[in-house]
Amino acid sequence: MRKILPQLFILTLLSSTAGIVAAQQLTPEQMIKNRKAGYEFMAWNMGKIKAQVVEAPNTYNKDQVMAAARTIASIANSGMGALYGPGTDKDAGSEKTRLKSEFFLPQNQDEVKKIATAFTGAANELEKVAETGNVDAIKAQFGKTGEACKACHDKFRKDK
Amino acid sequence: MRKILPQLFILTLLSSTAGIVAAQQLTPEQMIKNRKAGYEFMAWNMGKIKAQVVEAPNTYNKDQVMAAARTIASIANSGMGALYGPGTDKDAGSEKTRLKSEFFLPQNQDEVKKIATAFTGAANELEKVAETGNVDAIKAQFGKTGEACKACHDKFRKDK
C-alpha cells in the first residue's frame, strides 16, 4: 500500500492537472489581455446605449439597445473571475493592467465580490429593461449600471 | 425660396449629423481597438468551449459552456459592422489591424456579408445547442463555428 498510494495520488494529481490545463492554461499576459478586451467591449456597448437613451433619444433603436445590453450582460456573466489569476496583479509581458494590486488582498475579497455581484445584477437588469423598450426606464437602469462600473473604478483602478 | 432651401438643407444636415455624432463618434483607432476586443473576447470563450467539449470532456460544465456560447453569440450580434468605418482599413494611431485592405473593396462586399452572416448564424446555433447539454452536438457545432471564423481569417486576415 505504501507504494501504491503515492502513485495513485500522483495519477490523480496529474489527471486533475490535465483537466485544469485543458480548461485553458492562460499566461498572466493573456489573462490581462482577455479581461481588458471584455471591459473594452462592454464600454463600447455602454457608449451605444448612452448615445441612444441619454444623449440623443431621437436616435433610439430598440434592437440596437437590446443587443448592446445583452452583450454587456453576457460578458458580465462569462466567468471573468478566471482572468484574475496569479501574476495578473501587475503588468505582464506587453500587457499593462490598470488594476490596483490591492484588488487581490485577502481582506478585500468580500468587497470585490460585493462589487462584482452588484455589477452583474445591474447588467442583468439592464438587459431586462432594454427588452421593455421603455426609454426612461432604460436610462435609469443605464445610470445604475454605470454607477456599478464606477464603484470598482473608484476603489480599484489606478487611474480614475 | 432660393434663400430658404439651402438653410433647410443645412439644418437637416446638421440635425442628422448631430444624430450620427450622438450615435457614437469613434476614431478609426477606437473602432479598431473595439473590434479587436470583440474578437479577443470571443476567442477566449471559444477556447473555454474547446477545452471542455473537445480537449477534456471530463471537465465539461454546462453552465460555463452556455455562458461562453451566449457571450460569443451576443458579440456576434452586437453590430460590429459599425467598427469598420473609414480609416480602419489600415493601422490607426497605436492600433494595428490584421485585416487586409481588400476587405473594404466594393467588389468584396457580397463575400464579406456572406461570411459575416454565416458566422452569426453558426454562433446563434452554438448558443442554442449549448442549452441542450448534448456534448457531441456542441462539439459538432463548435467545429462549424470555428470554420465560420476561419473562413474570414483565410480570406481577409493578413496573418493566417
CSV table of C-alpha atoms in Angstrom, one decimal:
chain,number,residue,atom,x,y,z
A,1,MET,CA,0.0,0.0,0.0
A,2,ARG,CA,2.8,2.3,0.8
A,3,LYS,CA,4.0,2.1,-2.8
A,4,ILE,CA,0.6,2.1,-4.4
A,5,LEU,CA,-1.0,5.1,-2.6
A,6,PRO,CA,1.6,7.7,-3.6
A,7,GLN,CA,1.3,6.5,-7.2
A,8,LEU,CA,-2.5,6.8,-7.1
A,9,PHE,CA,-2.1,10.2,-5.6
A,10,ILE,CA,0.3,11.3,-8.4
A,11,LEU,CA,-2.0,9.8,-11.0
A,12,THR,CA,-5.0,11.7,-9.6
A,13,LEU,CA,-2.9,14.8,-9.4
A,14,LEU,CA,-1.8,14.5,-13.0
A,15,SER,CA,-5.3,13.8,-14.1
A,16,SER,CA,-6.7,16.8,-12.4
A,17,THR,CA,-3.8,18.9,-13.5
A,18,ALA,CA,-4.5,17.8,-17.1
A,19,GLY,CA,-8.1,18.8,-16.5
A,20,ILE,CA,-7.0,22.3,-15.4
A,21,VAL,CA,-4.7,22.5,-18.3
A,22,ALA,CA,-7.4,21.5,-20.7
A,23,ALA,CA,-9.7,24.0,-19.0
A,24,GLN,CA,-7.4,26.7,-20.5
A,25,GLN,CA,-4.0,27.4,-19.4
A,26,LEU,CA,-3.5,31.1,-19.9
A,27,THR,CA,-0.4,33.2,-19.1
A,28,PRO,CA,-0.9,36.2,-16.9
A,29,GLU,CA,-0.3,38.3,-20.0
A,30,GLN,CA,-3.2,36.6,-21.8
A,31,MET,CA,-5.5,36.8,-18.8
A,32,ILE,CA,-4.9,40.6,-18.6
A,33,LYS,CA,-5.4,40.9,-22.4
A,34,ASN,CA,-8.7,39.0,-22.2
A,35,ARG,CA,-10.1,40.8,-19.3
A,36,LYS,CA,-9.2,44.2,-20.8
A,37,ALA,CA,-10.9,43.1,-24.0
A,38,GLY,CA,-14.1,42.3,-22.1
A,39,TYR,CA,-14.1,45.7,-20.4
A,40,GLU,CA,-13.3,47.5,-23.7
A,41,PHE,CA,-16.1,45.7,-25.5
A,42,MET,CA,-18.6,46.4,-22.6
A,43,ALA,CA,-17.5,50.1,-22.7
A,44,TRP,CA,-18.3,50.3,-26.4
A,45,ASN,CA,-21.7,48.9,-25.8
A,46,MET,CA,-22.3,51.2,-22.8
A,47,GLY,CA,-21.4,54.0,-25.1
A,48,LYS,CA,-24.0,52.9,-27.7
A,49,ILE,CA,-26.7,52.8,-25.0
A,50,LYS,CA,-25.6,56.2,-23.6
A,51,ALA,CA,-25.8,57.8,-27.1
A,52,GLN,CA,-29.3,56.4,-27.8
A,53,VAL,CA,-31.0,56.9,-24.5
A,54,VAL,CA,-29.1,59.8,-22.8
A,55,GLU,CA,-27.5,62.0,-25.4
A,56,ALA,CA,-29.9,61.7,-28.3
A,57,PRO,CA,-33.1,59.8,-27.6
A,58,ASN,CA,-34.3,60.6,-31.1
A,59,THR,CA,-31.7,58.1,-32.4
A,60,TYR,CA,-33.1,55.3,-30.1
A,61,ASN,CA,-33.3,52.0,-31.7
A,62,LYS,CA,-34.8,49.2,-29.6
A,63,ASP,CA,-33.0,46.4,-31.3
A,64,GLN,CA,-29.6,48.0,-31.1
A,65,VAL,CA,-30.0,48.9,-27.4
A,66,MET,CA,-31.2,45.4,-26.7
A,67,ALA,CA,-28.2,43.9,-28.5
A,68,ALA,CA,-25.9,46.2,-26.6
A,69,ALA,CA,-27.5,45.4,-23.2
A,70,ARG,CA,-27.4,41.7,-24.0
A,71,THR,CA,-23.7,41.9,-24.8
A,72,ILE,CA,-22.9,43.7,-21.6
A,73,ALA,CA,-24.9,41.1,-19.5
A,74,SER,CA,-23.3,38.1,-21.3
A,75,ILE,CA,-19.8,39.4,-20.8
A,76,ALA,CA,-20.6,40.2,-17.2
A,77,ASN,CA,-21.7,36.6,-16.7
A,78,SER,CA,-18.9,35.0,-18.7
A,79,GLY,CA,-16.8,34.0,-15.7
A,80,MET,CA,-14.3,36.7,-16.0
A,81,GLY,CA,-13.1,35.9,-12.5
A,82,ALA,CA,-10.9,33.3,-14.1
A,83,LEU,CA,-8.9,36.1,-15.7
A,84,TYR,CA,-7.6,37.4,-12.3
A,85,GLY,CA,-5.1,34.5,-11.7
A,86,PRO,CA,-1.7,34.6,-10.1
A,87,GLY,CA,0.7,37.1,-11.8
A,88,THR,CA,-2.1,39.4,-13.0
A,89,ASP,CA,-1.8,41.8,-10.1
A,90,LYS,CA,0.9,43.7,-12.1
A,91,ASP,CA,1.8,44.3,-15.8
A,92,ALA,CA,2.7,41.1,-17.6
A,93,GLY,CA,4.6,40.9,-20.9
A,94,SER,CA,3.3,43.6,-23.1
A,95,GLU,CA,0.0,43.9,-21.2
A,96,LYS,CA,-0.4,46.7,-18.7
A,97,THR,CA,-3.1,46.5,-16.1
A,98,ARG,CA,-4.9,49.4,-14.6
A,99,LEU,CA,-5.9,47.4,-11.6
A,100,LYS,CA,-4.5,48.2,-8.2
A,101,SER,CA,-2.7,45.3,-6.6
A,102,GLU,CA,-4.9,45.9,-3.5
A,103,PHE,CA,-7.7,44.2,-5.5
A,104,PHE,CA,-6.0,40.9,-4.8
A,105,LEU,CA,-5.5,41.3,-1.0
A,106,PRO,CA,-7.4,38.7,1.0
A,107,GLN,CA,-9.0,41.4,3.2
A,108,ASN,CA,-10.5,43.0,0.1
A,109,GLN,CA,-12.2,39.8,-1.3
A,110,ASP,CA,-15.6,40.5,0.3
A,111,GLU,CA,-15.6,44.0,-1.2
A,112,VAL,CA,-14.5,42.6,-4.6
A,113,LYS,CA,-17.3,40.0,-4.5
A,114,LYS,CA,-19.8,42.6,-3.5
A,115,ILE,CA,-18.8,45.0,-6.3
A,116,ALA,CA,-18.8,42.2,-8.9
A,117,THR,CA,-22.2,40.9,-7.8
A,118,ALA,CA,-23.7,44.3,-7.8
A,119,PHE,CA,-22.3,44.9,-11.3
A,120,THR,CA,-23.6,41.6,-12.7
A,121,GLY,CA,-27.0,42.3,-11.1
A,122,ALA,CA,-27.2,45.8,-12.7
A,123,ALA,CA,-26.2,44.4,-16.1
A,124,ASN,CA,-28.8,41.6,-15.9
A,125,GLU,CA,-31.4,44.2,-15.0
A,126,LEU,CA,-30.3,46.5,-17.9
A,127,GLU,CA,-30.8,43.6,-20.3
A,128,LYS,CA,-34.3,43.0,-18.9
A,129,VAL,CA,-35.3,46.7,-19.0
A,130,ALA,CA,-33.9,47.1,-22.6
A,131,GLU,CA,-36.4,44.5,-23.7
A,132,THR,CA,-39.3,46.6,-22.5
A,133,GLY,CA,-38.4,49.5,-24.9
A,134,ASN,CA,-39.2,52.0,-22.1
A,135,VAL,CA,-36.5,54.6,-22.8
A,136,ASP,CA,-36.9,56.4,-19.4
A,137,ALA,CA,-36.5,53.1,-17.6
A,138,ILE,CA,-33.5,52.1,-19.7
A,139,LYS,CA,-31.9,55.5,-19.0
A,140,ALA,CA,-32.4,55.0,-15.2
A,141,GLN,CA,-31.0,51.5,-15.3
A,142,PHE,CA,-28.2,52.5,-17.6
A,143,GLY,CA,-27.3,55.1,-14.9
A,144,LYS,CA,-27.3,52.4,-12.2
A,145,THR,CA,-25.1,50.1,-14.3
A,146,GLY,CA,-22.6,53.0,-14.9
A,147,GLU,CA,-22.5,53.5,-11.1
A,148,ALA,CA,-21.8,49.8,-10.6
A,149,CYS,CA,-18.9,50.1,-13.0
A,150,LYS,CA,-17.7,53.2,-11.3
A,151,ALA,CA,-17.8,51.6,-7.8
A,152,CYS,CA,-14.9,49.3,-9.0
A,153,HIS,CA,-13.1,52.0,-10.9
A,154,ASP,CA,-13.1,54.3,-7.8
A,155,LYS,CA,-11.9,51.6,-5.5
A,156,PHE,CA,-9.6,49.5,-7.6
A,157,ARG,CA,-8.5,51.3,-10.8
A,158,LYS,CA,-5.1,53.1,-10.7
A,159,ASP,CA,-6.4,56.0,-12.9
A,160,LYS,CA,-9.9,57.3,-12.3
B,1,MET,CA,-37.1,80.0,-51.8
B,2,ARG,CA,-33.6,80.3,-53.0
B,3,LYS,CA,-32.6,81.6,-49.6
B,4,ILE,CA,-34.7,79.2,-47.6
B,5,LEU,CA,-34.0,75.9,-49.2
B,6,PRO,CA,-30.2,75.9,-48.6
B,7,GLN,CA,-30.9,76.8,-45.0
B,8,LEU,CA,-33.3,74.0,-44.6
B,9,PHE,CA,-30.8,71.7,-46.2
B,10,ILE,CA,-28.1,72.8,-43.8
B,11,LEU,CA,-30.5,72.5,-40.8
B,12,THR,CA,-31.4,69.0,-41.9
B,13,LEU,CA,-27.8,68.1,-42.4
B,14,LEU,CA,-26.8,69.5,-39.0
B,15,SER,CA,-29.6,67.7,-37.4
B,16,SER,CA,-28.8,64.3,-39.0
B,17,THR,CA,-25.1,64.9,-38.3
B,18,ALA,CA,-25.9,65.6,-34.7
B,19,GLY,CA,-27.7,62.3,-34.7
B,20,ILE,CA,-24.7,60.5,-36.1
B,21,VAL,CA,-22.4,62.2,-33.6
B,22,ALA,CA,-24.7,61.2,-30.7
B,23,ALA,CA,-24.8,57.6,-32.1
B,24,GLN,CA,-21.1,57.4,-31.2
B,25,GLN,CA,-18.3,59.2,-32.9
B,26,LEU,CA,-15.4,56.9,-32.8
B,27,THR,CA,-12.0,57.5,-34.2
B,28,PRO,CA,-10.6,54.8,-36.6
B,29,GLU,CA,-8.1,53.9,-33.8
B,30,GLN,CA,-11.0,53.4,-31.3
B,31,MET,CA,-13.0,51.3,-33.9
B,32,ILE,CA,-10.0,49.0,-34.5
B,33,LYS,CA,-9.5,48.7,-30.7
B,34,ASN,CA,-13.1,47.9,-30.1
B,35,ARG,CA,-13.4,45.3,-32.8
B,36,LYS,CA,-10.2,43.6,-31.8
B,37,ALA,CA,-11.5,43.5,-28.2
B,38,GLY,CA,-14.6,41.7,-29.5
B,39,TYR,CA,-12.6,39.1,-31.4
B,40,GLU,CA,-10.3,38.7,-28.5
B,41,PHE,CA,-13.1,38.1,-26.1
B,42,MET,CA,-14.9,35.7,-28.5
B,43,ALA,CA,-11.6,33.8,-28.9
B,44,TRP,CA,-11.3,33.4,-25.1
B,45,ASN,CA,-14.8,32.0,-25.0
B,46,MET,CA,-14.2,29.7,-27.9
B,47,GLY,CA,-11.1,28.5,-26.1
B,48,LYS,CA,-13.2,27.6,-23.0
B,49,ILE,CA,-15.7,25.6,-25.1
B,50,LYS,CA,-12.9,23.8,-26.9
B,51,ALA,CA,-11.3,22.9,-23.6
B,52,GLN,CA,-14.5,21.5,-22.2
B,53,VAL,CA,-16.0,19.7,-25.2
B,54,VAL,CA,-13.0,18.8,-27.4
B,55,GLU,CA,-9.9,18.5,-25.3
B,56,ALA,CA,-11.2,17.3,-21.9
B,57,PRO,CA,-14.9,16.4,-21.9
B,58,ASN,CA,-14.5,15.2,-18.3
B,59,THR,CA,-14.2,18.9,-17.4
B,60,TYR,CA,-17.5,19.8,-19.2
B,61,ASN,CA,-19.6,22.2,-17.2
B,62,LYS,CA,-23.0,23.0,-18.9
B,63,ASP,CA,-23.4,26.4,-17.3
B,64,GLN,CA,-19.9,27.6,-18.3
B,65,VAL,CA,-20.3,26.4,-21.9
B,66,MET,CA,-23.7,28.0,-22.1
B,67,ALA,CA,-22.3,31.3,-20.8
B,68,ALA,CA,-19.4,31.1,-23.2
B,69,ALA,CA,-21.7,30.4,-26.2
B,70,ARG,CA,-24.1,33.1,-25.2
B,71,THR,CA,-21.2,35.6,-25.0
B,72,ILE,CA,-20.0,34.6,-28.5
B,73,ALA,CA,-23.5,34.9,-29.9
B,74,SER,CA,-24.2,38.3,-28.3
B,75,ILE,CA,-20.9,39.8,-29.5
B,76,ALA,CA,-21.6,38.4,-33.0
B,77,ASN,CA,-24.9,40.1,-32.9
B,78,SER,CA,-23.7,43.4,-31.4
B,79,GLY,CA,-23.5,45.3,-34.6
B,80,MET,CA,-19.7,45.1,-35.1
B,81,GLY,CA,-20.2,46.3,-38.6
B,82,ALA,CA,-20.1,49.8,-37.2
B,83,LEU,CA,-16.5,49.2,-36.3
B,84,TYR,CA,-15.3,49.0,-39.9
B,85,GLY,CA,-15.7,52.7,-40.8
B,86,PRO,CA,-13.5,54.9,-43.0
B,87,GLY,CA,-9.8,54.9,-42.0
B,88,THR,CA,-10.0,51.4,-40.4
B,89,ASP,CA,-8.6,49.7,-43.5
B,90,LYS,CA,-5.1,50.3,-42.1
B,91,ASP,CA,-3.3,50.8,-38.8
B,92,ALA,CA,-4.6,53.8,-36.9
B,93,GLY,CA,-2.8,55.6,-34.0
B,94,SER,CA,-1.4,52.9,-31.8
B,95,GLU,CA,-3.8,50.2,-33.1
B,96,LYS,CA,-2.7,47.7,-35.7
B,97,THR,CA,-5.2,45.9,-37.7
B,98,ARG,CA,-4.7,42.3,-39.0
B,99,LEU,CA,-7.4,42.9,-41.6
B,100,LYS,CA,-6.4,43.0,-45.3
B,101,SER,CA,-7.5,46.2,-47.0
B,102,GLU,CA,-9.2,44.1,-49.7
B,103,PHE,CA,-11.9,43.5,-47.1
B,104,PHE,CA,-13.2,47.0,-47.9
B,105,LEU,CA,-13.2,46.8,-51.7
B,106,PRO,CA,-16.7,47.2,-53.1
B,107,GLN,CA,-16.4,44.0,-55.2
B,108,ASN,CA,-15.8,42.0,-52.0
B,109,GLN,CA,-18.9,43.3,-50.1
B,110,ASP,CA,-21.1,40.3,-51.1
B,111,GLU,CA,-18.4,37.9,-49.9
B,112,VAL,CA,-17.9,39.9,-46.6
B,113,LYS,CA,-21.7,39.9,-46.0
B,114,LYS,CA,-21.9,36.1,-46.7
B,115,ILE,CA,-19.0,35.3,-44.4
B,116,ALA,CA,-20.4,37.6,-41.6
B,117,THR,CA,-23.9,36.1,-41.9
B,118,ALA,CA,-22.6,32.6,-41.8
B,119,PHE,CA,-20.6,33.3,-38.7
B,120,THR,CA,-23.5,34.9,-36.9
B,121,GLY,CA,-25.7,32.0,-37.9
B,122,ALA,CA,-23.2,29.5,-36.6
B,123,ALA,CA,-22.8,31.4,-33.3
B,124,ASN,CA,-26.5,31.6,-32.8
B,125,GLU,CA,-26.8,27.9,-33.4
B,126,LEU,CA,-23.9,27.2,-31.0
B,127,GLU,CA,-25.8,29.1,-28.3
B,128,LYS,CA,-28.9,27.0,-28.9
B,129,VAL,CA,-27.1,23.7,-29.0
B,130,ALA,CA,-25.2,24.6,-25.8
B,131,GLU,CA,-28.5,24.9,-24.0
B,132,THR,CA,-29.3,21.2,-24.8
B,133,GLY,CA,-26.2,20.0,-22.9
B,134,ASN,CA,-25.5,17.4,-25.6
B,135,VAL,CA,-21.7,17.4,-25.7
B,136,ASP,CA,-21.4,15.7,-29.0
B,137,ALA,CA,-23.8,18.1,-30.6
B,138,ILE,CA,-22.0,21.1,-29.0
B,139,LYS,CA,-18.7,19.7,-30.3
B,140,ALA,CA,-20.0,19.4,-33.8
B,141,GLN,CA,-21.5,22.9,-33.8
B,142,PHE,CA,-18.3,24.3,-32.1
B,143,GLY,CA,-16.4,22.9,-35.1
B,144,LYS,CA,-18.8,24.6,-37.6
B,145,THR,CA,-18.4,27.9,-35.7
B,146,GLY,CA,-14.6,27.6,-35.8
B,147,GLU,CA,-14.9,27.0,-39.6
B,148,ALA,CA,-17.0,30.1,-39.9
B,149,CYS,CA,-14.3,32.1,-38.1
B,150,LYS,CA,-11.6,30.6,-40.3
B,151,ALA,CA,-13.5,31.4,-43.5
B,152,CYS,CA,-12.8,35.1,-42.7
B,153,HIS,CA,-9.3,34.6,-41.4
B,154,ASP,CA,-8.3,32.7,-44.6
B,155,LYS,CA,-9.7,35.3,-46.9
B,156,PHE,CA,-9.2,38.6,-45.1
B,157,ARG,CA,-6.6,38.2,-42.3
B,158,LYS,CA,-3.0,39.3,-43.1
B,159,ASP,CA,-1.5,36.5,-41.0
B,160,LYS,CA,-3.2,33.1,-41.0
